[in-house]
XYZ file of C-alpha atoms in Angstrom:
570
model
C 0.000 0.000 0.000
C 1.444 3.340 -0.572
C 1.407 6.551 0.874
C -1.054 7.971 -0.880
C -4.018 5.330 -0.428
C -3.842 6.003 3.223
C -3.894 9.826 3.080
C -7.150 9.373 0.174
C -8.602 6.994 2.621
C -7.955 9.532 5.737
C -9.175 12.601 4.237
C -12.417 10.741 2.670
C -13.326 9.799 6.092
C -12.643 13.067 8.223
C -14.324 14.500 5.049
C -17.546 12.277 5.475
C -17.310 12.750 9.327
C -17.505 17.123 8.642
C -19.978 16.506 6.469
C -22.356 14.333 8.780
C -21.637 16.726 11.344
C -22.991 19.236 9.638
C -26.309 17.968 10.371
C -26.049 18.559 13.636
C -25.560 22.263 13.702
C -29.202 22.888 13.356
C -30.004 21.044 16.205
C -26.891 22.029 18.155
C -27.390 25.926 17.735
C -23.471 25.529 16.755
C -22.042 26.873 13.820
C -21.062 24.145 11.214
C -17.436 25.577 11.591
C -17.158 24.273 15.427
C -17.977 21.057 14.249
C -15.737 21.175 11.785
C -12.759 22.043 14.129
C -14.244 19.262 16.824
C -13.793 16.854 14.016
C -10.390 17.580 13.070
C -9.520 17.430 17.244
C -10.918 13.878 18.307
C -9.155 13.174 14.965
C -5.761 15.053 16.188
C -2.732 13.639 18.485
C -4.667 14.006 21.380
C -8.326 12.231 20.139
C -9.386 9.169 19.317
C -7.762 9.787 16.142
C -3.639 10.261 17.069
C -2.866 11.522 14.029
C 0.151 13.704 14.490
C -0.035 17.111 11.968
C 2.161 19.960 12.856
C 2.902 21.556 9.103
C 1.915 25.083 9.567
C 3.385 25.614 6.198
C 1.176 22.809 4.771
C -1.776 24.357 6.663
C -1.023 28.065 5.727
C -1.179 26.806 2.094
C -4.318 24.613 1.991
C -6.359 27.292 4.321
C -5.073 30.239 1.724
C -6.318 28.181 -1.018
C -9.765 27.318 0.632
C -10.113 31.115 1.741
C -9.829 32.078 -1.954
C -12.227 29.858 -3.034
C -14.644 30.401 -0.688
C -14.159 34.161 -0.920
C -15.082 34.029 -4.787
C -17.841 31.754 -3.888
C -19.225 34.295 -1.919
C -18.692 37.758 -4.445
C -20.715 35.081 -7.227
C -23.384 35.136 -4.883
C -23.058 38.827 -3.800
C -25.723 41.101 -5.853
C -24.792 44.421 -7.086
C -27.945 45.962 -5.338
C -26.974 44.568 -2.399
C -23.640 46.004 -2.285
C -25.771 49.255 -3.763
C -28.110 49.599 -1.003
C -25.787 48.583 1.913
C -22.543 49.909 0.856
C -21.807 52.528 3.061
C -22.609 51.112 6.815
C -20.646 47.653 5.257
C -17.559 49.149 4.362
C -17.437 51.209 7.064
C -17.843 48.473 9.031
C -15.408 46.334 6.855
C -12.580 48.617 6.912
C -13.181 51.485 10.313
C -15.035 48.710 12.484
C -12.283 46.159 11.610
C -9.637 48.628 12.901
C -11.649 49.978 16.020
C -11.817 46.224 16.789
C -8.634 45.378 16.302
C -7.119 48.338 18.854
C -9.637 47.453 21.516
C -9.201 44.117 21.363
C -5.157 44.446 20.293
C -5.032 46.754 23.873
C -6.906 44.106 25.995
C -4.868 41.414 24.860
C -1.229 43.152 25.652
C -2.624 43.978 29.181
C -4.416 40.249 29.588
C -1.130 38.335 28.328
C 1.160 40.689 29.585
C 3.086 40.826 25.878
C 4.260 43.809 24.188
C 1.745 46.467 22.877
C 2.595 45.956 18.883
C 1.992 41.616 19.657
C -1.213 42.712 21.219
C -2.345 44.455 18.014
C -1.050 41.692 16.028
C -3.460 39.169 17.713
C -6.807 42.309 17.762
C -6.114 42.610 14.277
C -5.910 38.558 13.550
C -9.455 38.401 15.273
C -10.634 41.374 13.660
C -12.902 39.665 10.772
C -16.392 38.512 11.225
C -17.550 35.197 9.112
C -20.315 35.321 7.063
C -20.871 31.472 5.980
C -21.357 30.737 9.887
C -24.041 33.192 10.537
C -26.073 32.525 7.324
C -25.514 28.652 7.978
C -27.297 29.898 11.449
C -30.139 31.787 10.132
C -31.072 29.424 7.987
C -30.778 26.826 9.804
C -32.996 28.278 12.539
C -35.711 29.957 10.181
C -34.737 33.176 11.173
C -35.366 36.175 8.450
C -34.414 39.703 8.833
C -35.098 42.605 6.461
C -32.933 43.524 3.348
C -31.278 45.941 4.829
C -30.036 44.305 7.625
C -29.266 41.121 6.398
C -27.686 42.730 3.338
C -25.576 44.552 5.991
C -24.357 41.703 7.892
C -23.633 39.663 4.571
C -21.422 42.404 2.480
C -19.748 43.307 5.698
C -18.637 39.438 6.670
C -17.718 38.869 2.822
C -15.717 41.870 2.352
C -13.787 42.930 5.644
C -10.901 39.872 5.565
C -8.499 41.705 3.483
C -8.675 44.612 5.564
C -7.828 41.808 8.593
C -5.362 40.289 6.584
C -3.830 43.711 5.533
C -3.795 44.566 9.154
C -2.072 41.636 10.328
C 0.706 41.151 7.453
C 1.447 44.603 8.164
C 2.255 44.235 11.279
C 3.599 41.160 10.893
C 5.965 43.190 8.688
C 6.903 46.101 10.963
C 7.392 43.292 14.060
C 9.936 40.636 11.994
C 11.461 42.701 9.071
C 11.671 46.428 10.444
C 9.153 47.741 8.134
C 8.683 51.950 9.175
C 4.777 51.940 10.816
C 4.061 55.369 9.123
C 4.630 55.384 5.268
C 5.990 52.251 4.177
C 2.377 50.459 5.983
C 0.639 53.246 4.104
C 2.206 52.816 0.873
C 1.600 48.725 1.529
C -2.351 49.483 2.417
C -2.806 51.773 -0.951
C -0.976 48.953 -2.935
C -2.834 46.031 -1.162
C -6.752 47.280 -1.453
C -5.464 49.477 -4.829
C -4.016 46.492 -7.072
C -6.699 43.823 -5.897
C -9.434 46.104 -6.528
C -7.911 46.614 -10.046
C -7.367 43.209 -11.247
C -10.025 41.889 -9.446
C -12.323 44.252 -11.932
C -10.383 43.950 -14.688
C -10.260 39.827 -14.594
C -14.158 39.620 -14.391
C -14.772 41.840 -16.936
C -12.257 39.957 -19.171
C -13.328 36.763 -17.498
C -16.939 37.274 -18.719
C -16.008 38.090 -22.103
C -14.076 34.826 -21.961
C -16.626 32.364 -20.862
C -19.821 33.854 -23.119
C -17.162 34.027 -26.466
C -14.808 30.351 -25.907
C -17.441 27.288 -27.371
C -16.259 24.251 -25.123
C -16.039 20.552 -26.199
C -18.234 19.573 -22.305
C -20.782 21.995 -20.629
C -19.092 20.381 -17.430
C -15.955 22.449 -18.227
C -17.849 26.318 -18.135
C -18.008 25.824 -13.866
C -13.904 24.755 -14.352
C -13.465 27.564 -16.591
C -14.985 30.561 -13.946
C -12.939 28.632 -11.259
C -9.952 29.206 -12.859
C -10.609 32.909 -13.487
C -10.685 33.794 -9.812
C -7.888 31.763 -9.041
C -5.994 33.759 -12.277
C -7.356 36.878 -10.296
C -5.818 35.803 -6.768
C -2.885 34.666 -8.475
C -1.951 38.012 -10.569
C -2.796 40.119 -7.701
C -0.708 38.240 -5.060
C 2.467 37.587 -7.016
C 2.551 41.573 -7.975
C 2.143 42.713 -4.303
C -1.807 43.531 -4.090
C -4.356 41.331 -1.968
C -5.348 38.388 -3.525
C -8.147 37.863 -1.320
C -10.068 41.437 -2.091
C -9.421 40.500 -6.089
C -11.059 36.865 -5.821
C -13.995 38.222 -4.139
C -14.408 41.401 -6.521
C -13.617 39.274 -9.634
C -16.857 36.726 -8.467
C -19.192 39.957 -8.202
C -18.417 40.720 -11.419
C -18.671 37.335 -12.747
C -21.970 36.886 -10.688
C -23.844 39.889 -11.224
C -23.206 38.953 -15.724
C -25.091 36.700 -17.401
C -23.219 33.813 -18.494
C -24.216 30.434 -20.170
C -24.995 27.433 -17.666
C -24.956 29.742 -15.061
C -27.123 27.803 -12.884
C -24.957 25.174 -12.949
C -21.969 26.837 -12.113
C -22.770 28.489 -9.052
C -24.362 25.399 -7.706
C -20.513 24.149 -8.802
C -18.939 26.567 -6.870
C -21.554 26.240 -3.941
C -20.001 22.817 -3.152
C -16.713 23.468 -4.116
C -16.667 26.235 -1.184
C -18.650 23.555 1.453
C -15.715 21.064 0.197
C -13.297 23.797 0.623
C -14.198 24.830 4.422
C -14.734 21.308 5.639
C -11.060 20.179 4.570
C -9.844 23.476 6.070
C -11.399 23.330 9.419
C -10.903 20.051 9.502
C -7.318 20.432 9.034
C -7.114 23.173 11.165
C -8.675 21.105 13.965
C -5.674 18.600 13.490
C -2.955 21.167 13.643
C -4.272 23.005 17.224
C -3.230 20.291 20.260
C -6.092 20.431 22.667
C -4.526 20.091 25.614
C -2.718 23.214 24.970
C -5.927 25.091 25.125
C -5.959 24.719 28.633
C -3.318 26.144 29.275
C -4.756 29.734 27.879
C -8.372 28.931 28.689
C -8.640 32.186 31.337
C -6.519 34.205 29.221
C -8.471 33.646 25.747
C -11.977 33.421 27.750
C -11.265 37.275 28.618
C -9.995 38.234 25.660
C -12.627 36.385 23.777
C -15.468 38.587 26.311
C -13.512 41.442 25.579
C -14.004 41.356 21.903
C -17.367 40.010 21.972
C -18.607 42.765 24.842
C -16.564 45.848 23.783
C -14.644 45.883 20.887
C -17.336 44.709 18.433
C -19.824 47.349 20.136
C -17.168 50.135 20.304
C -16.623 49.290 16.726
C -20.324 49.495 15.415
C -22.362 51.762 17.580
C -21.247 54.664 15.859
C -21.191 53.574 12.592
C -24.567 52.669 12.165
C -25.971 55.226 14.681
C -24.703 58.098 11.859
C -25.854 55.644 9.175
C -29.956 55.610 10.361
C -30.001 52.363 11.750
C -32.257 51.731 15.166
C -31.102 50.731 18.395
C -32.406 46.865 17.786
C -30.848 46.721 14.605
C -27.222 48.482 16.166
C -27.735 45.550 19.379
C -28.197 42.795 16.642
C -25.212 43.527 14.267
C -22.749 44.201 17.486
C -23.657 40.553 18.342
C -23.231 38.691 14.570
C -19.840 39.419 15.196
C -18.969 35.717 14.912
C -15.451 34.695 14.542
C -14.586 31.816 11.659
C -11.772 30.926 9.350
C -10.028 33.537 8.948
C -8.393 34.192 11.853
C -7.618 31.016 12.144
C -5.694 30.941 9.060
C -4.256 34.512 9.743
C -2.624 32.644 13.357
C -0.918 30.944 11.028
C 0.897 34.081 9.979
C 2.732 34.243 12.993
C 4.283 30.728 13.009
C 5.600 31.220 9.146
C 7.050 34.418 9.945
C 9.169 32.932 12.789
C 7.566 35.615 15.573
C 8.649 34.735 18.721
C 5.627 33.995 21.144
C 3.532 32.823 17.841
C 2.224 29.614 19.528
C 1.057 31.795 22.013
C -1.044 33.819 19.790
C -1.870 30.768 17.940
C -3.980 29.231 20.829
C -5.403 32.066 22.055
C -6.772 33.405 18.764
C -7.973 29.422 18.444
C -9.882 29.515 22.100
C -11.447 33.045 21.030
C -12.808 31.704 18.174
C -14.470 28.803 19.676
C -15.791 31.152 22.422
C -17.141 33.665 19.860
C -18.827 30.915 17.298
C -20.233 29.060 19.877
C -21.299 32.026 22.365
C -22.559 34.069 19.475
C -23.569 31.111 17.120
C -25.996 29.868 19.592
C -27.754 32.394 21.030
C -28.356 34.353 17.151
C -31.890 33.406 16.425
C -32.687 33.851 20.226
C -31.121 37.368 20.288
C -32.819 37.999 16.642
C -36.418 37.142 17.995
C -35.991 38.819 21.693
C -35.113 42.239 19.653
C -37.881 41.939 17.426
C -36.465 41.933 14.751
C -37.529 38.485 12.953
C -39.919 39.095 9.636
C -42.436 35.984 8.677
C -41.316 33.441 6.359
C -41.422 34.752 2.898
C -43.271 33.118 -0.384
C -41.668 29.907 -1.023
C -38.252 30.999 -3.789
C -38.470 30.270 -6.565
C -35.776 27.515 -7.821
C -34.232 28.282 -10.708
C -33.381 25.441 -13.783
C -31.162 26.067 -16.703
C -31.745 24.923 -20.164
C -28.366 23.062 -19.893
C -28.504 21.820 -23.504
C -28.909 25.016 -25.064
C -26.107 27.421 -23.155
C -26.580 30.515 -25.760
C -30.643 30.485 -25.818
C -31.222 33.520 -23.543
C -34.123 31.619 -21.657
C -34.232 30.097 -18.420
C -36.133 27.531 -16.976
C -37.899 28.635 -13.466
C -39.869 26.568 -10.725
C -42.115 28.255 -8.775
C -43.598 26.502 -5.600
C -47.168 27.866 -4.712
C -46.390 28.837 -0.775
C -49.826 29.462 1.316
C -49.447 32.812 0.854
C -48.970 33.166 -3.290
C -51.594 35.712 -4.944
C -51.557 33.337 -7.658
C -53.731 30.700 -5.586
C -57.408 30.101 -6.670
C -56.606 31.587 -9.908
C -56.793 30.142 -13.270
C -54.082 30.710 -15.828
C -55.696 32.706 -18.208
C -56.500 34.935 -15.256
C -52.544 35.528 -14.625
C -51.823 38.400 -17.543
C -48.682 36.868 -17.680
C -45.995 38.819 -19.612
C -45.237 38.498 -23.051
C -42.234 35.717 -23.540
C -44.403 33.992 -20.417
C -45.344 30.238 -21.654
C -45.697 27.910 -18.115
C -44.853 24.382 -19.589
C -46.282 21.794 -16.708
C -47.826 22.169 -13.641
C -47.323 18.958 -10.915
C -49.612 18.393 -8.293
C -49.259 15.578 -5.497
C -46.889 13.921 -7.689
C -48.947 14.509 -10.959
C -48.377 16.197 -13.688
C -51.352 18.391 -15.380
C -51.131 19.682 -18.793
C -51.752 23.400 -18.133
C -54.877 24.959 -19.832
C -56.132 28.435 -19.472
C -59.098 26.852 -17.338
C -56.620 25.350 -14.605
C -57.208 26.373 -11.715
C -53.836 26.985 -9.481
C -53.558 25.346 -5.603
C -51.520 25.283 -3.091
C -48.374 23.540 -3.554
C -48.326 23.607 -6.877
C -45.334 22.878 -8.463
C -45.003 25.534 -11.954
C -42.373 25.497 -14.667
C -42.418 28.577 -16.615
C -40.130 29.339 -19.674
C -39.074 32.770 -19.846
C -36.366 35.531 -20.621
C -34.435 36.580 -17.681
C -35.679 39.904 -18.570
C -38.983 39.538 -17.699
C -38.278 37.046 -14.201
C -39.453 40.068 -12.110
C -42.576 40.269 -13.254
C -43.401 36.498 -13.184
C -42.041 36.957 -9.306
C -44.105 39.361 -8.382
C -47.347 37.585 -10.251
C -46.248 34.195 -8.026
C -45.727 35.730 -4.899
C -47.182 39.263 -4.741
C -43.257 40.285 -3.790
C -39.635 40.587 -5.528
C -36.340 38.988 -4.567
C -34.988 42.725 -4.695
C -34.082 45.610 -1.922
C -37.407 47.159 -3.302
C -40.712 45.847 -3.190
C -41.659 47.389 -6.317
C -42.090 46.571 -9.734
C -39.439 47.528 -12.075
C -39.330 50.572 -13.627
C -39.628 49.676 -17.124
C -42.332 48.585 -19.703
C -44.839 45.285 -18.940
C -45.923 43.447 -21.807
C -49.029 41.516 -21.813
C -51.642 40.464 -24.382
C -54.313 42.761 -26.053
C -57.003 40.842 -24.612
C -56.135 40.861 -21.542
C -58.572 41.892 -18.867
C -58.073 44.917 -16.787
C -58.805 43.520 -13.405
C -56.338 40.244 -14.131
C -53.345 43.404 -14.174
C -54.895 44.351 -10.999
C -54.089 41.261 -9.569
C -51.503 40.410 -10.778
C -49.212 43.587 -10.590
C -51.184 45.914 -8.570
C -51.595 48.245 -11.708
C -55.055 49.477 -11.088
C -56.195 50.630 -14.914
C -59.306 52.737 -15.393
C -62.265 50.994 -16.891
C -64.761 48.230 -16.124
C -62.899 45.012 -14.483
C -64.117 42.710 -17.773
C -62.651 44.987 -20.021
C -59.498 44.479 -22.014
C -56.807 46.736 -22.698
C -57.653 46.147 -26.298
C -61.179 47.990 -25.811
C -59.508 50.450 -23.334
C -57.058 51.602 -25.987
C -59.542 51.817 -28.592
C -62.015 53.941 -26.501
C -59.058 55.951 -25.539
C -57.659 57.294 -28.565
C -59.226 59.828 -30.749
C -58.130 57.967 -33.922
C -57.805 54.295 -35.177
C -54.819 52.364 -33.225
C -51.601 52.083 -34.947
C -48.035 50.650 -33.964
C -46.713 52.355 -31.127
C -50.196 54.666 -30.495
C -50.465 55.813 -26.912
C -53.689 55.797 -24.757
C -52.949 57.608 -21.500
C -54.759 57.030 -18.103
C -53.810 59.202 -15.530
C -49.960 57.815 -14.548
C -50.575 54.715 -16.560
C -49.414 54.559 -20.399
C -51.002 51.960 -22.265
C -48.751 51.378 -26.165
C -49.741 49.188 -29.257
C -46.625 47.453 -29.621
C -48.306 44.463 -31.949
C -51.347 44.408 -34.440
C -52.808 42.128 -36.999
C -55.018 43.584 -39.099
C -57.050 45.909 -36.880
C -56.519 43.884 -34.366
C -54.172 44.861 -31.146
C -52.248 41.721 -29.878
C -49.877 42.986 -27.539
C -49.725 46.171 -25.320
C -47.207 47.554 -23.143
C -47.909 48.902 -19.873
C -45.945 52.001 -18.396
C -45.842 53.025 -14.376
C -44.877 56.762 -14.254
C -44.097 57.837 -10.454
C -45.726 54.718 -9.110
């Protein structure tokens, strides 16, 4: 047998075990991450396990490569109206809040371990990044929804303040081993850091997309390989020409996200498990390189530390911020508590041990028993704090689940599932009733396992399972006729023209779209238009009512077969 059977073997096993234990965190309260790390302990020298890893090298390397790929993971998911709506009180908080963290939690930790001031910093600013896949994990797990602007807050500020951590900590690093001047030379390395990676991170998703809609490939399976390799070409540039790697990845996925690319679906569903793959090996690595029963030996130390951070630093740190940014005093209590502590400074402890630091172990364990104290503490008491402030919404309209025509990559159509939730508008309807917009056709309807041929006459229920084929242009609408509400930071409909048939009854775009039209309820826009205008209709004719602009975009004959629908100043 060689070598590498037994290490496949191993890391299929600790792999399975992380992944099993993920079902527990639900029930737990416990971010998956603890379980994670508890795996990769029981399996350590001093567990069940005895397997002997020391290699901070080898675990600097794999938890750098699992950080990129999670990071991109999470910009691909990351919505430009997200980042639109929310940018302000999350950068603050990713860049000012990881700093005012850092030097409260830097100045605790000098006094607490009785180490020198700039050591003290070193470990604030390695615990100065919040993680954003544990509290999600959380919140879904437990059910709990917040409003757009909060959650929105708490997920651009967890996915985009670990360069500013890792910028913080390399730095000092820097000025600690090699002599590097505190005042300009840090400067000079922050401007090139957040500078460079912002550039190529930009620059490789815009070329990236270009890329991946132009290349034809011989296997669809290759397209998810292809936008993989772009963010790692993003990391890679970035790093190797002294920028941060980590704030590139993560721009270059928002860029590749927020495009339309063929088998999109696919991909990100790709990428979904390669970052689930990529945190379980790290943790779980992680977990074997930390030797329990040195944890005791810095329990009191870390435990203080750890209450310091959670109690005053992360307060200190967003208070302000948000207080100048509108938010309420729930919604300040809420954020200072998702302040959970994850992967990254984990790997960033690391940093230390590579560099040679004296005292690094030292740092190393604490920042290890902070973490568990923060994802646990914080981890398990989220939804309880979320509901006790109020500050819990009721479940939303079943998503819809999106499908991808996988055969037919360049066809600008998509596939999309809704699931009729108790609450859908669309329930007790029939089809023909729906106004559905033009480039609209619902394929199959199933029912209790059953699939029904839909008709105009069919009548929609609860539960109901539809598949409608449309252009991603129009998915907004279709939302909002499904579930009375968009997927968006607004709750209105877009600001552009609705296209529906001629015959098409007034009331049925009352329903559906809340676009109350003046006439009698049976009528159709058809007979509006005509009684409207002054003339006969013709191509592009106008009939307006009030804020509401009704157009003849189609005719046959004298006939008007479609009609656009314009909101002014809804």
């Amino acid at each position: 047998m060689f070598l590498v059977d037994q290490i496949i073997l191993l890391a299929a096993v600790l792999i399975l075990l992380g992944i099993i234990s993920s079902k527990l965190s639900a029930r737990l309260g416990l971010p998956v991450l603890v379980l994670f790390l508890i795996v990769g302990m029981l399996a350590g020298e001093d567990g069940p396990g005895g397997i002997f890893f020391d290699n901070a090298d080898a675990a600097h390397s794999l938890g750098t490569l699992a950080l990129a790929i999670i990071l991109f993971d999470g910009g691909l998911q990351t919505p430009f109206k997200a980042i639109k709506r929310v940018w302000k009180p999350a950068s603050a908080l990713a860049t000012i809040g990881v700093l005012i963290t850092g030097i409260v939690t830097g100045l605790a930790a000098a006094y607490i371990l009785d180490i020198p001031l700039l050591q003290g910093m070193l470990l604030g600013a390695i615990v100065g990044s919040t993680d954003a896949a544990a509290v999600f994990s959380l919140l879904r797990n437990a059910g709990i929804h917040l409003n757009k602007k909060l959650k929105a807050t708490l997920e651009i500020e967890s996915a985009s303040n670990d360069p500013m951590a890792i910028f913080l900590t390399v730095g000092l690093l820097e000025v600690l081993v090699n002599g590097m001047k505190p005042g300009t030379d840090l400067l000079l390395m922050f401007v090139s850091q957040m500078g460079l990676g912002a550039l190529v991170g930009l620059t490789v998703g815009w070329l990236s997309i270009k890329l991946i809609n132009r290349i034809q490939l011989v296997s669809a399976g290759l397209y998810p390989v292809l936008v993989a390799a772009c963010g790692m070409l993003s990391f890679g540039i970035t790093a190797n020409i002294g920028g941060s790697g980590f704030l590139a990845v993560f721009i270059t996925g928002v860029v590749i996200g927020n495009s339309r690319f063929v088998f999109q679906r696919s991909t990100f569903l790709f990428h979904d498990g390669l970052a689930w793959l990529s945190q379980i090996t790290m943790f779980v690595v992680l977990g074997l390189l930390i030797t329990p029963s040195s944890l005791l030996d810095v329990w009191f130390e870390g435990l203080l530390i750890a209450l310091v951070l959670i109690f005053v630093a992360r307060p200190l740190a967003v208070i302000p911020t948000l207080a100048l940014l509108g938010f309420n005093i729930r919604e300040i209590t809420l954020v200072s508590w998702v302040g959970l502590r994850g992967s990254v400074p984990i790997i960033l402890a690391i940093f230390p041990l590579i560099f040679g630091l004296p005292g690094a172990s030292l740092i190393f364990n604490v920042v290890f028993f902070v973490v568990l104290i923060s994802a646990t503490l914080q981890g398990s008491s989220l939804a309880w704090m979320a509901k006790k402030l109020k500050l819990t919404l009721p479940p939303p309209v079943t998503p819809a689940a999106t499908l991808e025509i996988t055969a037919l990559g360049d066809v600008d159509a998509d596939i999309v599932e809704y699931t009729l939730g108790g609450s859908s508008p669309a329930i007790g309807r029939r089809i023909s009733h729906l106004a559905l917009p033009e480039h609209a056709v619902m394929a199959m309807i199933t029912r209790a396992g059953k699939v029904i041929a839909p008709r105009g006459s069919t009548l929609l229920q609860s539960e109901d399972q539809i598949f409608i084929v449309l252009k991603p242009s129009i998915r907004a609408f279709v939302d909002y006729v499904f579930s009375g509400k968009l997927d968006t930071e607004s709750e209105e409909l877009p600001n552009r023209e609705l296209k529906v048939k001629g015959n098409t009854c007034v009331n049925h775009i009352g329903n559906s779209y809340g676009i109350n039209i003046m006439g009698e309820g049976q009528d159709t826009l058809e007979q509006v238009i005509k009684s409207t205008l002054d003339t006969a209709p013709y191509i592009d004719a106008v009939a307006q009512l009030g804020n509401i602009h009704l157009y003849v975009r189609e005719m046959v004959d004298q006939r008007i077969i479609t009609v656009g629908v314009v909101v002014n100043d809804k």
